[in-house]
Coordinates of C-alpha atoms in Angstrom, one line a residue:
Chain A
M839 CA 0.0 0.0 0.0
R840 CA 1.5 3.3 -1.1
R841 CA 2.1 5.7 1.8
L842 CA 1.9 9.4 1.6
C843 CA 5.2 11.2 2.4
C844 CA 4.6 11.9 6.0
P845 CA 6.9 12.3 9.0
G846 CA 4.4 10.3 11.1
R847 CA 0.8 9.3 11.2
L848 CA -1.8 11.8 12.1
I849 CA -4.3 10.5 14.5
V850 CA -7.7 11.8 13.3
H851 CA -10.5 11.4 15.7
D852 CA -13.1 12.9 13.5
L853 CA -13.5 9.8 11.4
R854 CA -15.2 8.3 14.5
Y855 CA -17.8 11.1 14.9
Q856 CA -20.6 8.8 13.7
L857 CA -19.8 6.0 16.1
T858 CA -21.7 5.2 19.3
P859 CA -20.0 5.9 22.6
T860 CA -19.1 2.2 22.9
Q861 CA -17.6 2.1 19.5
R862 CA -15.7 5.3 20.1
A863 CA -14.2 3.9 23.2
G864 CA -12.2 1.4 21.1
A865 CA -8.9 2.0 19.4
A866 CA -8.2 5.3 17.8
V867 CA -8.6 5.5 14.0
Q868 CA -5.4 6.4 12.2
I869 CA -5.1 7.7 8.7
D870 CA -2.2 8.7 6.6
A871 CA -2.4 12.4 6.2
R872 CA -0.2 15.1 4.7
L873 CA -0.5 18.8 4.7
L874 CA -0.2 20.5 1.3
L875 CA 0.6 24.1 1.9
L876 CA 1.1 26.4 -1.1
P877 CA 3.0 28.1 -2.5
F878 CA 5.6 26.4 -0.4
A879 CA 5.1 22.9 -1.7
S880 CA 5.1 24.4 -5.3
Q881 CA 8.7 25.2 -4.8
R882 CA 9.4 21.5 -4.4
A883 CA 7.5 20.6 -7.6
E884 CA 4.7 19.3 -5.3
S885 CA 2.0 21.9 -6.0
L886 CA -1.5 20.7 -6.3
I887 CA -1.3 20.8 -10.1
D888 CA 1.7 18.5 -9.9
I889 CA -0.2 16.1 -7.7
L890 CA -3.4 16.2 -9.8
I891 CA -1.5 15.5 -13.0
R892 CA 0.4 12.7 -11.4
E893 CA -2.7 11.1 -9.9
F894 CA -4.7 11.3 -13.1
N895 CA -1.8 9.8 -15.0
S896 CA -1.3 7.1 -12.4
D897 CA -3.0 3.8 -13.2
Q898 CA -4.0 3.1 -9.6
W899 CA -7.3 5.1 -9.6
S900 CA -10.5 4.2 -11.4
R901 CA -12.7 7.1 -10.3
F902 CA -12.4 10.8 -9.8
Y903 CA -15.0 13.0 -8.0
G904 CA -14.4 16.7 -7.9
A905 CA -16.4 19.4 -6.1
I906 CA -14.9 22.8 -6.6
G907 CA -16.4 26.2 -5.9
F908 CA -14.7 28.3 -8.5
A909 CA -13.4 27.3 -11.9
K910 CA -11.1 29.8 -13.6
V911 CA -9.6 29.8 -17.0
S912 CA -6.1 29.8 -15.4
G913 CA -6.8 26.5 -13.8
N914 CA -7.0 24.7 -17.2
F915 CA -3.4 23.8 -17.5
P916 CA -3.0 21.9 -20.8
D917 CA -1.1 19.1 -19.0
L918 CA -4.0 18.8 -16.5
L919 CA -6.6 18.6 -19.2
D920 CA -4.5 16.0 -21.1
A921 CA -4.2 13.9 -18.0
M922 CA -7.9 14.1 -17.4
R923 CA -8.5 13.1 -21.0
A924 CA -6.1 10.2 -20.7
F925 CA -7.8 9.1 -17.5
V926 CA -11.2 8.8 -19.0
Q927 CA -9.9 7.0 -22.0
R928 CA -8.7 4.2 -19.9
S929 CA -11.1 1.3 -19.6
G930 CA -13.2 1.2 -16.4
T931 CA -12.7 4.7 -15.2
E932 CA -15.3 7.3 -14.3
L933 CA -14.9 11.1 -13.8
S934 CA -17.5 13.4 -12.3
I935 CA -16.7 17.0 -11.5
T936 CA -19.0 19.7 -10.1
F937 CA -18.2 23.4 -10.4
G938 CA -20.0 26.2 -8.6
A939 CA -22.1 28.5 -10.7
D940 CA -22.5 31.3 -8.1
V941 CA -23.6 34.8 -8.9
F942 CA -22.5 37.6 -6.7
G943 CA -23.2 41.3 -7.0
G944 CA -23.2 42.9 -10.4
D945 CA -21.3 40.9 -13.0
T946 CA -19.2 38.9 -10.6
R947 CA -19.4 35.2 -11.0
G948 CA -17.7 32.4 -9.2
S949 CA -16.7 30.3 -12.3
D950 CA -15.6 31.2 -15.8
Y951 CA -17.6 30.2 -18.9
E952 CA -14.4 29.4 -20.8
A953 CA -13.0 27.3 -17.9
V954 CA -16.1 25.1 -17.9
K955 CA -16.1 25.0 -21.7
A956 CA -12.4 23.9 -21.9
V957 CA -13.0 21.0 -19.5
L958 CA -16.0 19.9 -21.5
E959 CA -14.0 20.0 -24.7
A960 CA -11.2 18.0 -23.1
L961 CA -13.7 15.3 -22.0
E962 CA -16.0 15.6 -25.1
R963 CA -15.8 12.1 -26.4
A964 CA -15.9 10.4 -23.1
D965 CA -19.2 8.7 -22.0
N966 CA -17.7 8.1 -18.6
A967 CA -17.2 11.7 -17.8
R968 CA -19.7 14.1 -16.4
V969 CA -19.5 17.8 -15.6
Y970 CA -22.1 19.5 -13.4
L971 CA -22.8 23.0 -12.3
Y972 CA -24.2 23.8 -8.9
H973 CA -26.4 26.8 -8.3
E974 CA -28.6 27.4 -5.2
R975 CA -30.4 30.5 -4.4
G976 CA -29.0 32.1 -1.2
R977 CA -26.2 29.6 -0.7
T978 CA -22.6 29.6 -2.0
F979 CA -21.1 26.4 -3.4
H980 CA -17.7 26.6 -1.9
P981 CA -16.0 23.2 -1.5
K982 CA -12.6 22.3 -2.8
L983 CA -12.7 18.5 -2.9
Y984 CA -10.6 16.3 -5.1
L985 CA -11.3 12.5 -4.6
F986 CA -9.5 9.7 -6.4
S987 CA -10.6 6.2 -5.6
N988 CA -10.3 2.6 -6.6
E989 CA -12.9 0.6 -4.7
A990 CA -11.7 -2.7 -6.2
A991 CA -8.2 -2.0 -4.8
Q992 CA -9.8 -0.7 -1.5
K993 CA -8.2 2.7 -1.4
A994 CA -9.0 6.4 -2.0
L995 CA -7.1 9.6 -1.9
L996 CA -8.9 12.8 -0.8
I997 CA -7.4 16.2 -1.3
L998 CA -9.4 18.9 0.4
G999 CA -8.8 22.4 1.5
S1000 CA -8.8 25.9 0.1
S1001 CA -7.6 25.4 -3.5
N1002 CA -10.0 26.4 -6.2
W1003 CA -9.6 25.4 -9.8
S1004 CA -7.2 28.2 -10.8
E1005 CA -3.5 28.8 -11.2
G1006 CA -3.6 30.6 -7.9
G1007 CA -5.3 27.7 -6.2
F1008 CA -3.1 25.1 -7.8
V1009 CA 0.2 26.8 -7.5
E1010 CA 0.7 30.4 -6.5
N1011 CA -1.7 31.4 -3.7
I1012 CA -1.2 30.8 -0.1
E1013 CA -3.4 27.8 0.2
A1014 CA -3.9 25.1 2.8
N1015 CA -5.0 21.6 1.9
V1016 CA -4.7 18.2 3.5
M1017 CA -4.3 14.9 1.7
L1018 CA -5.9 11.8 3.3
L1019 CA -5.2 8.3 2.1
F1020 CA -8.2 6.0 2.8
E1021 CA -7.7 2.3 3.3
L1022 CA -11.1 1.0 2.6
T1023 CA -10.4 -2.3 4.3
N1024 CA -10.7 -0.2 7.5
P1025 CA -14.3 0.0 8.5
E1026 CA -14.0 3.6 9.8
H1027 CA -12.2 4.7 6.6
H1028 CA -14.8 3.0 4.5
R1029 CA -17.6 4.6 6.5
A1030 CA -16.1 8.1 6.0
Y1031 CA -15.5 7.4 2.3
N1032 CA -19.0 6.2 1.7
D1033 CA -20.4 9.3 3.5
L1034 CA -18.3 11.5 1.2
V1035 CA -19.3 9.7 -2.0
S1036 CA -23.0 9.8 -0.9
H1037 CA -22.7 13.6 -0.7
F1038 CA -21.4 13.7 -4.3
T1039 CA -24.2 11.4 -5.6
T1040 CA -27.0 12.9 -3.6
Y1041 CA -26.3 16.6 -3.7
W1042 CA -23.7 17.5 -6.2
R1043 CA -24.8 15.6 -9.3
E1044 CA -28.0 15.8 -11.2
E1045 CA -30.5 13.4 -9.6
E1046 CA -31.8 12.1 -12.9
E1047 CA -28.3 10.8 -13.7
E1048 CA -28.5 8.6 -10.6
N1049 CA -31.9 7.2 -11.5
A1050 CA -31.0 6.5 -15.1
Chain B
M450 CA -36.4 14.9 -3.2
R451 CA -34.1 15.1 -0.3
D452 CA -33.5 18.4 1.4
G453 CA -30.4 20.1 -0.1
S454 CA -30.6 18.2 -3.4
G455 CA -31.7 19.1 -6.8
F456 CA -29.4 22.1 -7.4
A457 CA -26.9 20.4 -9.7
R458 CA -27.4 20.2 -13.4
R459 CA -25.3 18.3 -15.9
V460 CA -23.6 20.7 -18.4
T461 CA -22.5 19.6 -21.8
L462 CA -21.1 21.5 -24.8
Q463 CA -24.5 21.3 -26.3
N464 CA -26.3 23.0 -23.4
L465 CA -23.5 25.2 -21.9
Q466 CA -24.9 28.4 -23.4
V467 CA -28.1 28.2 -21.3
F468 CA -26.0 28.4 -18.2
A469 CA -23.9 31.3 -19.5
P470 CA -25.6 34.0 -17.4
L471 CA -24.3 32.2 -14.3
L472 CA -20.7 32.1 -15.5
R473 CA -18.2 34.9 -16.0
A474 CA -17.5 35.7 -19.6
S475 CA -13.8 35.8 -19.9
A476 CA -11.4 36.0 -22.8
P477 CA -9.3 32.9 -23.4
H478 CA -5.7 33.1 -22.5
S479 CA -6.4 36.1 -20.2
D480 CA -3.7 36.8 -17.7
D481 CA -5.7 35.9 -14.6
Q482 CA -2.8 34.6 -12.6
N483 CA -3.5 34.9 -8.9
T484 CA -6.8 36.4 -9.6
D485 CA -8.6 34.6 -6.8
S486 CA -7.8 37.2 -4.2
R487 CA -8.2 40.2 -6.6
S488 CA -11.5 39.0 -8.0
R489 CA -12.9 38.5 -4.6
E490 CA -12.1 42.0 -3.3
D491 CA -15.7 43.3 -3.5
V492 CA -17.4 40.0 -3.3
D493 CA -19.2 38.8 -0.3
L494 CA -19.0 35.0 -0.5
D495 CA -21.9 34.7 2.0
Q496 CA -24.2 36.6 -0.4
A497 CA -24.1 34.4 -3.4
N498 CA -27.2 34.1 -5.6
T499 CA -29.3 36.6 -3.6
S500 CA -29.5 39.6 -5.9
P501 CA -32.6 40.3 -7.9
A502 CA -32.3 38.6 -11.3
D503 CA -32.5 40.1 -14.7
P504 CA -34.6 38.1 -17.2
A505 CA -31.6 36.2 -18.6
L506 CA -30.2 35.4 -15.2
A507 CA -33.6 34.4 -13.9
A508 CA -34.0 32.0 -16.8
A509 CA -30.7 30.3 -16.1
E510 CA -31.5 30.2 -12.4
A511 CA -34.8 28.6 -13.1
L512 CA -33.0 25.5 -14.4
F513 CA -31.9 24.6 -10.8
V514 CA -35.0 23.5 -9.1
G515 CA -34.0 21.9 -5.8
K516 CA -35.2 21.5 -2.3
P517 CA -33.3 23.8 0.0
L518 CA -31.7 22.5 3.2
E519 CA -32.9 24.7 6.0
V520 CA -30.2 25.1 8.7
K521 CA -31.2 26.0 12.2
K522 CA -29.3 29.0 13.5
R523 CA -28.1 28.0 16.9
Y524 CA -26.0 31.1 17.6
R525 CA -26.6 34.8 17.6
R526 CA -25.6 36.2 14.3
A527 CA -23.3 39.1 13.9
T528 CA -24.7 42.4 12.8
I529 CA -22.7 43.7 9.9
T530 CA -22.9 47.4 9.2
R531 CA -21.1 49.5 6.6
S532 CA -19.2 52.6 7.8
G533 CA -18.9 55.8 5.7
S534 CA -15.8 54.4 4.0
G535 CA -17.7 51.5 2.6
R536 CA -15.8 49.0 4.6
R537 CA -17.7 46.4 6.5
A538 CA -17.5 46.3 10.2
E539 CA -18.8 43.5 12.4
T540 CA -20.2 44.8 15.6
G541 CA -20.9 41.4 17.2
V542 CA -24.1 42.7 18.5
V543 CA -27.4 41.3 17.4
E544 CA -29.9 44.0 16.9
P545 CA -33.5 43.5 16.0
P546 CA -34.3 44.3 12.4
A547 CA -35.7 47.7 11.7
R548 CA -39.4 47.5 11.2
T549 CA -39.8 48.8 7.7
L550 CA -41.9 46.0 6.3
P551 CA -45.5 46.4 5.9
A552 CA -47.2 43.8 8.0
P553 CA -44.5 41.2 7.4
D554 CA -46.6 38.2 8.5
L555 CA -49.4 38.7 6.0
R556 CA -49.9 35.6 3.9
V557 CA -49.2 35.8 0.2
L558 CA -49.9 33.5 -2.7
V559 CA -47.6 33.7 -5.7
A560 CA -49.2 31.8 -8.6
E561 CA -48.4 31.2 -12.2
I562 CA -51.5 31.6 -14.4
P563 CA -52.0 29.1 -17.2
K564 CA -53.4 29.8 -20.6
A565 CA -56.5 27.7 -20.0
K566 CA -57.5 27.7 -23.6
N567 CA -57.5 31.5 -23.8
R568 CA -59.8 31.8 -20.8
W569 CA -56.8 32.8 -18.6
K570 CA -58.6 35.8 -17.2
Q571 CA -60.4 33.2 -15.0
A572 CA -57.7 31.9 -12.7
N573 CA -57.9 28.3 -11.5
F574 CA -57.0 27.1 -8.0
D575 CA -57.2 23.8 -6.2
L576 CA -59.5 23.2 -3.2
A577 CA -56.7 23.6 -0.7
T578 CA -55.9 27.0 -2.0
F579 CA -59.5 28.0 -2.5
E580 CA -60.4 27.2 1.1
G581 CA -57.1 27.6 2.8
F582 CA -56.0 30.9 1.3
F583 CA -59.0 32.5 -0.1
G584 CA -61.3 31.4 2.7
A585 CA -64.1 30.1 0.5
K586 CA -66.1 27.1 1.5
L587 CA -66.8 24.1 -0.7
G588 CA -70.5 23.7 -1.4
T589 CA -71.4 27.3 -0.6
L590 CA -71.8 30.3 -2.9
S591 CA -68.5 32.1 -2.4
T592 CA -67.4 35.5 -3.5
I593 CA -63.9 36.8 -3.3
Q594 CA -63.0 40.4 -2.9
L595 CA -60.0 41.4 -5.0
Q596 CA -58.3 44.8 -5.4
H597 CA -55.6 45.2 -8.1
V598 CA -52.5 47.3 -7.4
G599 CA -51.0 49.0 -10.4
S600 CA -47.3 49.3 -11.1
D601 CA -47.3 52.8 -9.5
G602 CA -49.2 51.6 -6.4
T603 CA -52.6 52.9 -7.5
L604 CA -55.5 50.9 -6.3
S605 CA -58.2 49.8 -8.6
A606 CA -61.8 49.4 -7.6
V607 CA -62.6 46.4 -5.4
E608 CA -63.7 43.4 -7.5
I609 CA -66.4 41.2 -6.0
T610 CA -66.1 38.0 -8.0
P611 CA -68.0 34.8 -7.5
S612 CA -66.0 31.6 -7.6
V613 CA -67.0 28.8 -9.8
E614 CA -66.3 25.1 -9.2
V615 CA -65.1 23.4 -12.4
K616 CA -64.0 20.0 -13.3
S617 CA -61.4 18.1 -11.3
R618 CA -62.3 20.0 -8.1
N619 CA -60.6 23.2 -9.3
F620 CA -62.1 26.6 -8.5
R621 CA -62.1 29.5 -10.8
F622 CA -62.6 33.3 -10.4
E623 CA -62.0 36.2 -12.6
L624 CA -59.1 38.6 -12.5
Q625 CA -60.2 42.0 -13.9
A626 CA -56.6 43.0 -14.4
A627 CA -56.3 40.4 -17.2
S628 CA -59.3 41.8 -19.1
G629 CA -58.4 42.6 -22.7
L630 CA -54.9 41.2 -22.4
R631 CA -53.6 38.5 -24.7
Y632 CA -51.9 35.5 -23.0
P633 CA -48.2 36.2 -23.5
S634 CA -46.0 34.0 -25.7
D635 CA -42.8 34.6 -23.8
G636 CA -43.7 33.3 -20.4
R637 CA -46.4 32.8 -17.9
P638 CA -48.2 35.7 -16.1
I639 CA -47.7 35.6 -12.4
A640 CA -50.4 36.8 -9.9
V641 CA -49.5 37.8 -6.4
F642 CA -52.3 37.9 -3.8
V643 CA -51.9 39.4 -0.3
Q644 CA -54.4 38.3 2.3
Q645 CA -55.5 41.3 4.3
P646 CA -57.3 41.2 7.6
S647 CA -60.1 43.1 6.0
G648 CA -60.9 40.2 3.8
V649 CA -60.0 42.1 0.6
F650 CA -57.1 40.4 -1.3
L651 CA -54.7 42.9 -2.8
Y652 CA -53.3 41.5 -6.0
R653 CA -50.8 42.3 -8.7
L654 CA -50.8 40.7 -12.1
V655 CA -47.2 40.6 -13.5
M656 CA -46.7 39.9 -17.1
P657 CA -43.5 38.5 -18.6
N658 CA -42.5 41.9 -20.1
D659 CA -42.8 43.5 -16.7
V660 CA -39.5 44.4 -15.0
D661 CA -40.7 42.6 -11.8
H662 CA -41.4 39.3 -13.6
A663 CA -37.8 38.1 -13.2
S664 CA -37.9 38.6 -9.5
L665 CA -41.0 36.5 -9.1
V666 CA -39.6 33.8 -11.4
S667 CA -36.5 33.7 -9.1
F668 CA -38.8 33.4 -6.1
L669 CA -40.8 30.6 -7.6
S670 CA -37.7 28.8 -8.7
A671 CA -36.3 28.9 -5.2
K672 CA -39.5 27.9 -3.4
W673 CA -41.5 25.6 -5.7
R674 CA -41.5 22.0 -4.5
G675 CA -43.8 20.4 -7.0
R676 CA -43.4 18.9 -10.4
A677 CA -41.6 20.8 -13.0
D678 CA -44.5 20.5 -15.5
R679 CA -47.1 22.0 -13.1
M680 CA -48.2 25.6 -12.6
R681 CA -46.1 26.9 -9.8
R682 CA -48.0 28.1 -6.7
V683 CA -46.2 29.1 -3.5
L684 CA -47.7 30.2 -0.2
T685 CA -45.4 32.6 1.6
T686 CA -45.4 35.8 3.6
V687 CA -44.8 39.5 2.9
Q688 CA -41.5 39.2 4.7
E689 CA -40.2 36.3 2.7
L690 CA -41.4 37.6 -0.7
Q691 CA -40.0 41.0 0.1
E692 CA -36.5 39.5 0.0
Y693 CA -36.9 38.7 -3.7
W694 CA -39.2 41.6 -4.6
P695 CA -38.2 44.5 -2.5
A696 CA -39.6 47.1 -4.9
S697 CA -43.1 45.6 -5.2
P698 CA -45.9 48.3 -5.5
L699 CA -47.9 46.0 -3.1
W700 CA -45.7 47.1 -0.2
R701 CA -46.5 50.7 -0.8
V702 CA -50.2 50.2 -0.2
L703 CA -50.1 47.8 2.7
P704 CA -50.3 49.3 6.2
K705 CA -46.9 49.3 8.0
A706 CA -46.5 47.0 10.9

């Protein structure tokens, strides 16, 4: 099992938040975790764009879910779009990404039309790729979640934090993210992973898609 | 539909254009390096999707018909005021809202009006609305008192209109404001009724070419819980509708609280 580069294991209690008091009294749940602080990691060629391209190009993942508040044109690095295209062209993969379509005052919008269009063009011929927009009156869509998984191999990688889909978010801004490596053989990891996936499928994708 | 769901729509190259009003038009290859912070200078991330919508934006927003997740506020909220410099200052003190609303708790019905084979002047409502909102009684001869409010706040004469039971347990009564008007081809008229303690229902008929129409479409899109192929009818209050339609002429003629 590949381990994240990490000086030591981070004991995370929050994965047990749904347990009963009796269950919680058991052994602490541990998870491999690594902080990804930008632009500091970018200097070591470990920016979020480096990681996303590497993980898309890696053959260990079969599914990608993304939920990102703001998509900007600057986030469509050609190498990233190429990696996403190669990912969906592999047999047995699935890609689902949801961008926010928030409207602020005046002409201010959360995501760029051209950013969404470029992603759609990169994934155009892939039946296993879906792009969604999220818009809710009175509520901002603001997550930054990048989830790679391979349920057959019992593992998943979650990157979550402050990085939007932009050059700033991927490389240049001061951003704080954490990478969590789920071992799905672990019941607590599996429970947390399922909870996360259910949010994608219930709230951040078009319902008709799930019923099709 | 689960609370909080229904607000995601699949976008493709074929339908991307319909979502365009919700996205920023940007030139390709623009130098927007590190624009996240710059582009957010004047943006309040807690106030997304709240402004009154122009027709194009309202049409795009209407594509997202979900069921909001209501979150209980368990803590006192900060009061945010703007100083003379325009910068926002949080006082940390919760103050009661200024009472500027006319009778905020008055019940309001916002209803799309169907074409009804060109008899659209006679608005149809189901039994629940007929009895629950208009106060009529099934099986009795009912009249309803309506008073139309013009765009400038002028009041028309009170209309005393009998209700008529029609097929499928719907009930119909006439809206004089629709007299002589052709059913529009670019959208549905929306009627807003305010239930007054006096028993007279103030109402405003808003046509698609009316500047207020987009605000009401936004409201219905946000609040309607029924099937997408049905006429949308939402029961609400003055206070709730005022958030979407602050400049309604109805508010000018209602007594202040």
